XYZ file of C-alpha atoms in Angstrom:
745
model
C 0.000 0.000 0.000
C 2.822 2.330 0.855
C 4.519 1.471 -2.446
C 1.288 2.184 -4.330
C 0.875 5.492 -2.553
C 4.435 6.359 -3.514
C 3.800 5.651 -7.200
C 0.559 7.628 -7.100
C 2.323 10.560 -5.454
C 5.133 10.553 -8.017
C 2.675 10.396 -10.897
C 0.627 13.236 -9.455
C 3.788 15.323 -8.948
C 4.902 14.703 -12.546
C 1.465 15.728 -13.823
C 1.473 18.951 -11.787
C 5.009 19.806 -12.946
C 4.121 19.195 -16.620
C 0.995 21.312 -16.258
C 3.076 24.141 -14.756
C 5.496 24.043 -17.698
C 2.622 24.204 -20.186
C 0.860 27.049 -18.398
C 4.063 29.095 -17.834
C 6.028 28.959 -21.108
C 7.368 32.523 -20.729
C 9.111 31.779 -17.465
C 10.596 28.598 -18.890
C 11.977 30.369 -21.961
C 13.466 32.988 -19.695
C 15.284 30.342 -17.716
C 16.713 28.852 -20.900
C 17.672 32.251 -22.296
C 19.438 33.210 -19.087
C 22.170 30.686 -19.751
C 22.724 32.169 -23.232
C 22.891 35.852 -22.263
C 26.492 37.112 -22.474
C 28.026 40.354 -21.207
C 31.402 41.827 -22.183
C 32.869 44.812 -20.337
C 35.116 47.456 -21.852
C 36.948 47.521 -25.162
C 38.531 44.117 -25.742
C 37.965 43.474 -22.045
C 39.850 46.621 -20.954
C 38.113 49.197 -18.731
C 38.842 51.492 -15.792
C 37.279 51.760 -12.358
C 35.028 54.767 -11.855
C 34.968 55.749 -15.530
C 32.095 55.135 -17.917
C 32.346 51.507 -19.044
C 30.852 50.163 -22.282
C 28.986 46.900 -21.728
C 28.173 44.866 -24.831
C 25.244 42.541 -24.228
C 24.360 39.713 -26.594
C 20.801 38.423 -26.615
C 19.719 35.002 -27.830
C 18.370 35.530 -31.383
C 14.893 34.330 -30.398
C 14.613 37.160 -27.849
C 15.720 39.952 -30.215
C 12.168 40.971 -31.050
C 10.861 40.400 -27.535
C 13.369 42.217 -25.316
C 12.397 45.813 -24.496
C 14.403 46.890 -21.430
C 17.709 45.994 -19.835
C 18.763 46.519 -16.213
C 22.453 46.321 -15.285
C 23.091 46.102 -11.538
C 26.450 47.547 -10.512
C 27.968 49.153 -7.417
C 29.055 52.762 -6.903
C 32.111 54.173 -5.155
C 30.332 54.218 -1.777
C 29.486 50.528 -2.001
C 25.790 51.144 -2.783
C 24.043 49.062 -5.425
C 23.052 51.052 -8.511
C 20.780 49.840 -11.305
C 21.282 51.175 -14.832
C 18.130 50.942 -16.920
C 17.676 51.696 -20.601
C 15.380 50.778 -23.460
C 16.742 48.262 -25.959
C 16.839 49.354 -29.588
C 18.543 48.399 -32.826
C 18.630 44.635 -32.269
C 17.434 41.909 -34.623
C 17.723 38.172 -35.002
C 20.746 38.759 -37.279
C 22.406 41.236 -34.899
C 21.415 40.746 -31.284
C 24.256 42.831 -29.768
C 23.642 46.185 -28.120
C 25.644 48.592 -25.954
C 24.899 50.265 -22.660
C 27.027 52.567 -20.503
C 27.606 51.871 -16.808
C 30.055 52.726 -14.039
C 31.669 50.228 -11.696
C 33.033 51.380 -8.346
C 34.585 48.204 -6.953
C 36.704 45.411 -8.363
C 35.786 41.756 -7.861
C 32.150 42.562 -7.173
C 29.479 40.343 -8.776
C 27.384 42.148 -11.382
C 24.074 41.082 -12.875
C 22.110 41.862 -16.035
C 18.396 41.292 -16.588
C 16.365 41.722 -19.750
C 12.610 42.391 -19.715
C 9.872 42.278 -22.327
C 7.963 45.027 -20.486
C 8.626 47.739 -17.920
C 11.026 46.231 -15.347
C 8.673 47.162 -12.519
C 5.800 45.240 -14.078
C 7.166 41.812 -14.884
C 9.767 39.103 -14.539
C 12.958 39.061 -16.637
C 12.926 36.955 -19.786
C 16.705 36.548 -19.637
C 19.455 37.212 -17.156
C 23.174 36.879 -16.794
C 25.829 37.410 -14.163
C 29.484 38.326 -13.996
C 31.249 36.678 -11.083
C 33.626 38.638 -8.893
C 36.747 37.196 -10.516
C 35.457 38.389 -13.907
C 35.087 41.996 -12.734
C 38.632 43.360 -12.682
C 39.228 46.833 -14.091
C 42.317 48.972 -14.405
C 43.022 51.638 -11.767
C 41.233 54.895 -12.492
C 44.548 56.695 -13.112
C 46.030 54.124 -15.521
C 47.139 55.452 -18.916
C 44.999 53.960 -21.659
C 45.422 53.990 -25.445
C 42.765 52.952 -27.960
C 44.149 51.365 -31.135
C 41.975 50.674 -34.172
C 43.590 47.957 -36.250
C 47.310 47.249 -36.111
C 49.346 48.533 -33.189
C 52.201 49.352 -35.632
C 54.805 48.614 -32.975
C 53.254 50.746 -30.233
C 53.316 47.702 -27.959
C 57.118 47.961 -27.959
C 56.908 50.866 -25.521
C 54.004 49.671 -23.374
C 54.898 49.994 -19.704
C 58.285 51.322 -20.714
C 59.705 54.670 -19.749
C 58.409 57.515 -21.880
C 58.809 61.213 -21.152
C 57.892 61.566 -17.512
C 58.095 57.856 -16.755
C 54.490 57.060 -17.751
C 53.277 53.555 -18.524
C 50.127 52.716 -20.418
C 47.810 49.935 -21.510
C 46.574 49.277 -25.040
C 42.960 48.421 -25.845
C 43.059 47.096 -29.402
C 39.976 46.929 -31.611
C 40.380 44.310 -34.324
C 36.717 44.125 -35.394
C 34.307 46.997 -35.921
C 31.735 45.555 -33.536
C 34.230 45.949 -30.683
C 34.092 49.769 -30.717
C 31.400 51.331 -28.468
C 28.950 54.012 -29.568
C 28.964 56.338 -26.529
C 31.750 58.945 -26.412
C 31.600 58.937 -22.590
C 33.100 55.447 -22.582
C 36.259 56.908 -24.167
C 36.683 59.649 -21.551
C 39.188 57.513 -19.651
C 41.451 57.163 -22.708
C 44.507 59.352 -23.164
C 45.051 58.677 -26.856
C 43.485 57.020 -29.909
C 45.693 55.615 -32.689
C 44.317 54.933 -36.180
C 45.907 53.907 -39.457
C 44.400 54.290 -42.900
C 46.158 51.025 -43.750
C 43.316 49.436 -41.799
C 40.704 51.197 -43.919
C 38.615 48.025 -44.143
C 38.079 48.151 -40.378
C 37.491 51.905 -40.279
C 35.135 51.836 -43.271
C 33.033 49.167 -41.565
C 32.366 51.383 -38.539
C 28.757 52.456 -38.119
C 27.661 56.081 -37.974
C 27.196 55.977 -34.165
C 30.726 54.586 -33.781
C 32.211 57.299 -36.015
C 30.254 59.948 -34.094
C 31.586 58.466 -30.850
C 35.214 58.903 -31.960
C 34.604 62.319 -33.489
C 32.815 63.688 -30.417
C 35.494 62.362 -28.086
C 38.234 64.210 -29.993
C 36.181 67.407 -30.245
C 35.721 67.387 -26.460
C 39.475 67.392 -25.865
C 40.673 63.935 -26.895
C 43.937 63.298 -28.709
C 44.530 61.098 -31.714
C 47.422 59.970 -33.911
C 46.496 59.150 -37.511
C 49.011 57.252 -39.637
C 48.447 57.368 -43.391
C 48.939 54.131 -45.287
C 48.577 53.445 -48.982
C 44.875 52.669 -48.957
C 42.575 54.723 -51.202
C 40.155 56.307 -50.815
C 40.568 57.463 -47.231
C 37.810 56.595 -44.753
C 35.271 59.354 -44.156
C 36.360 60.118 -40.604
C 39.988 60.594 -41.690
C 38.948 63.014 -44.428
C 37.479 65.203 -41.675
C 40.523 64.885 -39.439
C 43.331 65.496 -41.948
C 44.002 69.251 -42.448
C 44.774 68.963 -46.142
C 44.437 66.736 -49.187
C 46.362 63.499 -49.705
C 47.774 63.694 -53.238
C 49.642 60.417 -53.593
C 52.748 58.532 -52.461
C 56.350 59.657 -52.834
C 59.371 57.508 -52.064
C 61.814 59.468 -49.897
C 65.248 57.906 -50.267
C 66.854 59.600 -47.291
C 64.399 60.593 -44.517
C 67.192 62.010 -42.386
C 64.884 64.357 -40.480
C 63.301 61.339 -38.768
C 66.732 60.046 -37.792
C 67.506 63.447 -36.282
C 64.269 63.331 -34.284
C 65.478 60.457 -32.103
C 68.941 59.397 -30.920
C 69.704 56.595 -33.372
C 72.680 55.055 -35.108
C 70.603 53.145 -37.646
C 69.859 54.902 -40.948
C 66.476 54.897 -42.679
C 66.171 54.357 -46.412
C 63.355 54.476 -48.971
C 60.362 55.531 -46.901
C 56.932 55.784 -48.547
C 55.422 59.170 -47.660
C 51.977 60.531 -48.492
C 52.138 63.971 -50.038
C 49.725 66.269 -48.157
C 48.792 69.466 -49.959
C 47.095 72.586 -48.660
C 45.004 75.184 -50.508
C 47.188 77.336 -52.748
C 48.067 80.761 -51.425
C 46.818 80.028 -47.904
C 48.611 79.457 -44.631
C 48.370 75.754 -43.697
C 45.614 75.214 -41.101
C 48.012 73.142 -39.021
C 51.478 73.158 -37.512
C 54.112 71.210 -39.441
C 56.307 69.663 -36.754
C 58.531 67.694 -39.138
C 59.071 67.829 -42.897
C 61.112 65.546 -45.156
C 63.063 66.560 -48.253
C 62.621 64.807 -51.566
C 64.561 66.591 -54.262
C 63.424 70.207 -54.137
C 60.163 69.323 -52.396
C 59.373 69.727 -48.715
C 56.926 67.039 -47.609
C 55.049 67.567 -44.327
C 55.466 64.314 -42.392
C 54.298 65.121 -38.853
C 51.403 67.574 -38.745
C 49.567 68.726 -35.636
C 46.175 70.414 -35.733
C 43.463 71.420 -33.296
C 40.134 69.674 -33.870
C 37.462 71.269 -31.750
C 38.996 71.293 -28.280
C 41.083 68.226 -29.086
C 44.280 67.574 -30.979
C 45.125 65.373 -33.957
C 48.641 64.430 -35.045
C 48.851 63.221 -38.642
C 51.806 61.045 -39.675
C 52.265 60.874 -43.447
C 53.561 57.279 -43.379
C 52.317 53.937 -42.177
C 54.444 53.057 -39.147
C 53.816 49.381 -39.893
C 55.422 49.472 -43.361
C 58.515 47.377 -43.951
C 60.982 50.267 -43.719
C 59.883 51.372 -40.258
C 58.926 47.901 -39.007
C 62.500 46.727 -39.593
C 64.076 49.863 -38.128
C 65.543 48.935 -34.697
C 64.688 52.330 -33.200
C 61.029 52.528 -34.159
C 60.203 52.349 -30.451
C 62.136 55.605 -29.912
C 60.056 57.236 -32.625
C 56.863 56.056 -30.930
C 58.052 57.475 -27.614
C 58.507 60.837 -29.291
C 55.072 60.716 -30.899
C 53.114 59.674 -27.799
C 55.210 61.492 -25.206
C 53.112 64.655 -25.363
C 49.881 62.723 -24.809
C 51.089 60.181 -22.266
C 54.034 61.867 -20.616
C 54.987 65.081 -18.910
C 51.836 67.074 -19.557
C 49.728 64.522 -17.701
C 51.468 64.881 -14.388
C 53.920 62.018 -14.104
C 57.071 64.018 -13.479
C 59.354 62.631 -10.828
C 59.023 65.714 -8.569
C 55.332 64.941 -8.240
C 55.992 61.470 -6.876
C 57.942 63.075 -4.038
C 55.320 65.739 -3.366
C 52.319 63.392 -3.339
C 53.512 61.769 -0.120
C 53.220 65.177 1.527
C 49.499 65.298 0.704
C 48.640 61.685 1.547
C 47.023 62.782 4.819
C 44.284 64.494 2.790
C 42.884 61.199 1.531
C 43.355 62.206 -2.122
C 46.234 62.827 -4.508
C 44.266 64.103 -7.506
C 42.632 67.440 -8.291
C 39.354 65.521 -8.529
C 39.669 64.813 -4.810
C 40.232 68.479 -3.973
C 37.241 69.415 -6.128
C 35.088 66.937 -4.244
C 36.323 68.198 -0.869
C 35.629 71.799 -1.915
C 32.080 71.072 -3.037
C 31.462 69.295 0.268
C 31.660 72.643 2.097
C 28.174 74.114 2.638
C 27.862 77.632 4.005
C 24.564 76.847 5.718
C 25.940 73.784 7.490
C 28.053 74.212 10.597
C 30.716 71.561 10.994
C 31.898 70.580 14.473
C 35.611 69.859 14.456
C 37.268 67.083 16.410
C 38.929 69.686 18.631
C 35.579 71.242 19.537
C 34.098 67.841 20.308
C 37.084 66.964 22.479
C 36.720 70.281 24.333
C 33.033 69.555 25.082
C 33.826 66.070 26.398
C 36.681 67.429 28.490
C 34.374 70.099 29.938
C 31.788 67.471 30.934
C 34.490 65.390 32.607
C 35.736 68.436 34.533
C 32.200 69.229 35.743
C 31.331 65.685 36.871
C 34.812 65.260 38.342
C 36.660 68.088 40.147
C 33.709 70.513 40.128
C 31.324 67.866 41.475
C 33.813 66.968 44.214
C 34.333 70.604 45.198
C 30.575 71.351 45.339
C 29.300 68.112 46.903
C 32.121 67.226 49.274
C 34.137 70.323 50.068
C 31.433 72.998 49.926
C 28.144 71.277 50.876
C 29.747 68.447 52.824
C 27.201 65.976 51.433
C 28.988 63.349 49.309
C 25.712 61.558 48.504
C 24.599 64.692 46.627
C 27.237 63.855 44.014
C 24.946 61.232 42.474
C 22.189 63.772 41.833
C 24.596 66.479 40.694
C 26.423 64.269 38.162
C 23.154 62.831 36.846
C 21.623 66.272 36.399
C 24.753 67.509 34.601
C 24.754 64.551 32.201
C 21.027 64.904 31.441
C 21.457 68.641 30.841
C 24.477 67.975 28.605
C 22.504 65.456 26.548
C 19.606 67.887 26.121
C 21.956 70.741 25.200
C 23.914 68.648 22.694
C 20.697 67.371 21.116
C 19.388 70.930 20.752
C 22.725 72.094 19.348
C 22.805 69.227 16.842
C 19.296 70.015 15.616
C 20.096 73.730 15.353
C 23.201 73.278 13.200
C 21.670 70.587 10.986
C 19.369 72.228 8.425
C 16.290 70.254 7.517
C 16.277 71.410 3.892
C 18.245 69.912 1.013
C 21.291 71.927 -0.047
C 23.093 71.710 -3.382
C 26.589 72.797 -4.459
C 27.505 72.694 -8.144
C 30.447 73.589 -10.375
C 30.621 73.380 -14.137
C 32.984 73.970 -17.046
C 31.423 74.797 -20.425
C 33.491 74.512 -23.608
C 32.282 76.498 -26.633
C 33.704 76.494 -30.153
C 32.773 79.748 -31.909
C 33.611 78.241 -35.308
C 30.864 75.613 -35.100
C 28.686 76.642 -32.158
C 29.293 73.256 -30.532
C 28.954 73.195 -26.750
C 30.038 70.520 -24.337
C 29.963 70.746 -20.593
C 30.985 68.993 -17.404
C 29.153 69.463 -14.114
C 29.695 68.227 -10.570
C 26.968 68.394 -7.927
C 26.899 67.589 -4.208
C 23.520 67.126 -2.533
C 23.352 67.543 1.262
C 20.502 66.441 3.491
C 20.134 67.059 7.215
C 18.023 63.928 7.639
C 18.289 60.569 5.919
C 16.045 60.522 2.851
C 15.822 59.343 -0.747
C 15.780 61.856 -3.590
C 15.449 61.981 -7.365
C 18.057 64.024 -9.251
C 18.077 65.344 -12.809
C 20.134 67.857 -14.806
C 18.382 70.255 -17.197
C 19.675 72.634 -19.873
C 18.858 76.271 -19.016
C 19.815 77.807 -22.361
C 16.969 78.748 -24.672
C 19.476 78.989 -27.554
C 20.670 75.399 -27.107
C 19.680 72.912 -29.786
C 19.644 69.127 -29.453
C 20.986 69.018 -25.902
C 22.030 65.546 -24.745
C 22.558 65.340 -20.988
C 23.946 62.478 -18.912
C 24.037 62.038 -15.137
C 25.727 59.502 -12.873
C 27.375 59.091 -9.480
C 30.671 60.907 -8.979
C 33.758 58.747 -8.311
C 36.620 59.650 -5.979
C 40.027 58.380 -7.158
C 42.535 57.169 -4.603
C 42.610 55.162 -1.391
C 40.885 57.699 0.844
C 37.560 57.054 2.543
C 35.062 56.406 -0.248
C 37.846 56.210 -2.851
C 37.861 53.757 -5.731
C 40.872 51.942 -4.273
C 39.403 51.849 -0.781
C 38.039 48.540 0.447
C 35.740 50.249 2.946
C 32.046 50.679 2.214
C 30.160 53.863 3.062
C 26.773 52.420 2.151
C 25.477 52.508 5.762
C 22.455 50.513 4.682
C 21.562 52.919 1.877
C 18.981 51.519 -0.571
C 19.798 50.645 -4.157
C 18.994 53.405 -6.637
C 18.433 53.624 -10.387
C 20.069 55.529 -13.239
C 17.397 55.626 -15.924
C 18.073 56.695 -19.504
C 15.114 58.438 -21.096
C 13.843 57.127 -24.396
C 12.783 60.638 -25.428
C 14.470 62.939 -27.919
C 16.588 64.685 -25.270
C 18.181 61.424 -24.095
C 18.175 62.882 -20.581
C 19.172 60.668 -17.677
C 17.702 60.810 -14.178
C 18.898 59.247 -10.938
C 15.946 57.975 -8.930
C 15.617 56.789 -5.356
C 19.180 57.604 -4.313
C 19.729 57.604 -0.569
C 21.401 60.531 1.176
C 22.587 59.779 4.742
C 21.690 62.036 7.663
C 23.960 65.101 7.708
C 25.741 63.642 4.678
C 26.121 64.217 0.964
C 25.747 62.283 -2.267
C 27.940 63.296 -5.191
C 26.980 63.338 -8.868
C 28.678 64.192 -12.153
C 27.112 65.161 -15.450
C 28.177 65.803 -19.032
C 26.248 67.209 -21.949
C 26.464 68.140 -25.614
C 24.486 70.845 -27.376
C 24.668 73.553 -30.012
C 24.231 77.266 -29.406
C 23.840 80.405 -31.473
C 26.976 82.553 -31.706
C 25.869 86.192 -31.510
C 29.185 87.730 -32.574
C 32.575 86.782 -34.014
C 35.909 88.208 -32.907
C 38.462 89.621 -35.344
C 41.863 88.789 -33.888
C 45.186 88.624 -35.703
C 48.656 87.677 -34.588
C 51.206 90.480 -34.832
C 54.255 90.110 -37.052
C 56.506 90.229 -34.003
C 56.387 89.068 -30.404
C 53.769 86.333 -30.972
C 51.024 88.637 -29.674
C 47.499 89.703 -30.658
C 45.583 92.727 -31.821
C 42.016 93.266 -32.953
C 38.464 93.163 -31.685
C 37.408 90.609 -29.088
C 33.638 89.998 -29.092
C 31.562 88.221 -26.465
C 29.923 85.518 -28.621
C 27.258 84.626 -26.051
C 23.930 86.114 -25.026
C 25.065 86.362 -21.383
C 27.559 88.640 -19.645
C 31.103 87.375 -19.159
C 32.586 88.031 -15.708
C 36.291 88.148 -14.824
C 37.365 87.327 -18.400
C 40.928 86.549 -19.450
C 42.310 85.789 -22.905
C 45.037 83.181 -23.462
C 47.136 82.890 -26.595
C 50.273 80.794 -26.833
C 52.291 81.637 -23.714
C 50.554 84.955 -23.025
C 47.447 86.129 -21.278
C 45.560 89.410 -21.602
C 43.716 90.928 -18.661
C 40.385 92.392 -19.776
C 37.557 94.426 -18.296
C 35.855 92.907 -15.279
C 32.709 92.400 -17.365
C 32.007 92.068 -21.079
C 28.257 92.384 -21.716
C 26.370 90.025 -24.001
C 27.446 90.761 -27.572
C 29.865 93.407 -26.286
C 33.435 93.860 -27.446
C 36.902 94.710 -26.173
C 39.656 96.232 -28.292
C 43.145 94.773 -28.031
C 45.469 97.460 -29.337
C 48.773 96.481 -30.991
C 50.682 98.244 -28.215
C 48.853 96.376 -25.452
C 51.426 94.344 -23.570
C 50.285 90.925 -22.331
C 51.761 89.024 -19.420
C 53.237 85.563 -19.229
C 50.631 82.876 -18.761
C 52.142 81.776 -15.445
C 51.423 85.257 -14.074
C 47.784 84.259 -14.167
C 47.887 80.524 -13.539
C 50.546 80.536 -10.801
C 49.681 84.008 -9.484
C 53.224 85.288 -9.942
C 53.880 88.597 -8.190
C 56.884 90.891 -7.857
C 57.520 91.609 -4.181
C 60.600 93.599 -3.166
C 62.150 93.083 -6.617
C 61.688 89.320 -6.251
C 59.453 87.188 -8.460
C 57.169 85.246 -6.111
C 54.650 82.487 -6.805
C 51.516 82.207 -4.710
C 51.732 78.634 -3.366
C 48.877 76.251 -4.043
C 47.407 74.587 -0.978
C 46.083 71.075 -1.716
C 44.088 71.209 1.530
C 42.379 74.506 0.630
C 38.608 74.172 0.242
C 37.719 77.805 -0.290
C 39.041 78.630 -3.758
C 36.773 76.872 -6.225
C 37.343 79.335 -9.086
C 41.112 78.876 -9.066
C 40.720 75.118 -8.766
C 38.562 74.997 -11.901
C 41.088 77.193 -13.723
C 43.929 74.827 -12.839
C 41.872 71.866 -14.037
C 41.414 73.646 -17.375
C 45.140 74.463 -17.828
C 46.971 72.030 -15.579
C 50.012 71.475 -17.790
C 50.407 75.149 -18.708
C 50.517 75.921 -14.973
C 53.214 73.261 -14.459
C 50.579 71.502 -12.397
C 52.574 68.542 -11.053
C 55.133 70.654 -9.220
C 52.800 73.576 -8.518
C 49.859 71.680 -7.015
C 51.599 68.504 -5.741
C 48.531 66.688 -7.071
C 47.815 64.537 -10.107
C 45.263 65.464 -12.734
C 44.523 62.047 -14.160
C 40.886 61.319 -13.488
C 39.599 64.360 -15.391
C 42.663 64.695 -17.624
C 40.463 65.385 -20.669
C 39.629 68.782 -19.134
C 43.248 69.927 -19.438
C 43.362 71.814 -22.734
C 46.865 73.206 -22.362
C 47.674 71.806 -25.807
C 45.575 74.628 -27.274
C 48.345 77.020 -26.249
C 50.359 75.586 -29.155
C 47.584 76.127 -31.708
C 46.412 79.144 -33.681
C 43.404 79.511 -31.414
C 42.877 82.016 -28.641
C 41.087 80.786 -25.532
C 38.752 83.123 -23.676
C 37.795 82.035 -20.167
C 35.153 83.777 -18.097
C 32.621 83.179 -15.365
C 28.904 83.416 -16.111
C 26.242 84.292 -13.554
C 23.553 82.078 -15.033
C 24.665 78.435 -15.087
C 24.383 76.669 -18.415
C 22.803 73.638 -16.751
C 21.175 73.193 -13.365
C 20.490 70.330 -10.990
C 16.924 69.560 -9.966
C 16.398 67.602 -6.746
C 13.033 66.120 -5.809
C 12.447 64.630 -2.360
C 9.747 62.373 -3.772
C 6.787 61.860 -1.458
C 8.310 64.021 1.284
C 6.351 67.161 0.526
C 7.378 70.580 1.774
C 11.126 69.901 1.698
C 12.957 73.018 0.542
C 15.883 72.750 -1.880
C 18.508 75.484 -1.437
C 21.118 76.140 -4.125
C 24.299 77.337 -2.415
C 27.480 77.400 -4.500
C 26.848 77.428 -8.248
C 29.971 78.353 -10.209
C 30.071 78.149 -13.990
C 33.130 78.918 -16.130
C 33.167 79.089 -19.914
C 36.160 78.242 -22.085
C 35.624 79.729 -25.542
C 37.713 78.964 -28.641
C 38.356 81.931 -30.947
C 40.206 81.608 -34.291
C 43.188 83.893 -34.873
C 44.383 85.070 -38.284
C 48.059 84.422 -39.064
C 50.499 87.365 -39.072
C 50.316 89.613 -42.117
C 53.939 88.791 -42.911
C 53.114 85.088 -43.140
C 49.997 85.747 -45.212
C 52.008 87.852 -47.652
C 54.646 85.150 -48.028
C 52.134 82.457 -48.944
C 50.250 84.778 -51.290
C 53.485 85.604 -53.063
C 54.434 81.936 -53.367
C 50.966 81.079 -54.646
C 51.133 77.807 -52.746
C 51.422 76.546 -49.216
C 52.813 73.142 -50.029
């Protein structure tokens, strides 16, 4: 009987299980699909902690038409779980790959991905995948990183070798077009991109979003080296980047100028060089750093040009051709080519290594850390120092100790009274401290922001970077969004995410400590609307604490006026009419050109102008950046204090021109995390840079306390600086020479 009951039970169980499978096919297919969902981080598996990371997700082909949303669960720099959510688009059964952008704040932390066929809040995932802790290992946030499309052309010969300044770097090589992401933010952690037209098959197979990704990254301040091979025609993106026309190959028998560029004992012979021509009778729109002789011709071989706020170096030969590939000192040539992008101007000089130890007590060794510490200072929040707290505790001990003894024993002669006296003192102290704590802790939400806006007057392109700190007196969850305030802006694309802190300090990316304090997971949700705006929802802010955010955006604005500036024939200086190209007033403006800066009026109104006379004498750029002063016939530099938290304007200025200010030795801090903001390379171009503060911020942060009605949001610090590119005409002497020659080749 027992055996019969067992068989009946098993049969009934099998029937129920089969019925469940039939009635729930969606759940079953999801379980099967979960094992097929794959996730790849970075470019060729290379990515950096704290920076935007491209995640390529591959769906099973049968889910390509069903999947609607994806949720990527990561962890931020404070150890709090963060969910990135976006709508899936552009997938099909033939191509089921898609990209999303995330940030990862801790190494060796399990990550998960879930795909839904409806709103994530309304259903179960149809597929899921997970990356185990051992699979989540990124590079340090300050690691040098080079993107190579196609062949490395021998660049690997100098990887992790000593270049100018002792820098080392890692190569992320893209060998197939599908390996390049489509979001320019995922390239922000790269120091350099290297392309070769010899790999035109790879470059020509890039999609429009991938080309736009590369192009936008360079325009925002990225640097690229383009090597010209023998392939024809040139890919579209290279036609935009090369400041001239490629007119064919010439065999240079004796390229001695290259041998003179590096210390070598090995001669070069018979090098294929692309002839690059410029419009006849015009000054070349680029700087020719090295030219080779072939007969009576001068062939530009190394050309440097500004592209937006970035820089492109064009090499007229393929560094992978047989002549250079067999040259024993090709690695020395590479060191010379990449030294400017990966070496001294990025803050790796040996003096800095000695100075950083002096600032280790601060908990940061990067300007990003000082920026974060500065924005953490709120004028409406009173901070109690450790010394003040120690003084209060010492005072209580004195009262319940010697004072209690003197009053109870020596004066009143009633030792038993000591119990009542000490108890009353402690109760009163608790009440007083509670009242004091509530009085210095504001109930409202307070916000500090800083932003740098880059504007190119030639194209009207605008790109910005913003940092925001949100303070709350009580623990609460908030929703945060960044909005564009400019009515003239067109097609604004804004992004928002948590703000990383490089280093080993408390809350740093290298710190193993978690500051989550039980904070709930929050979501970073990409809008599917035309603005592509991103909001952060349900983020927890601890009591009397802050949560830090960073934002970037792209837009286009109307230029209301163009400047007419020209370089003088002597002294490398300017004259002409400087025009405010914006519809807002410019405060505290300064004009930079080459190694000079011009002090201007304290305010230039919207559309207003300022005349720079030929006899106006500028000052050296370090007079402004390092605050050089002459005191008692001695040239003195105002020292920079890495611990200073009260000079936000100067800090932003140093971030914009770190190398020009000799930042490593001057600040004793690195500038690696936001290195793309350092546009000191523009000092070598034929562009003037106008910096100024604006009263009305270009973008603003909106904070919503959700269901907690009546909570006031107070905007405290809100500093916005513009960096405006202005073209400069060449000197009249140079113009006359090229007009007389009838050619600029």
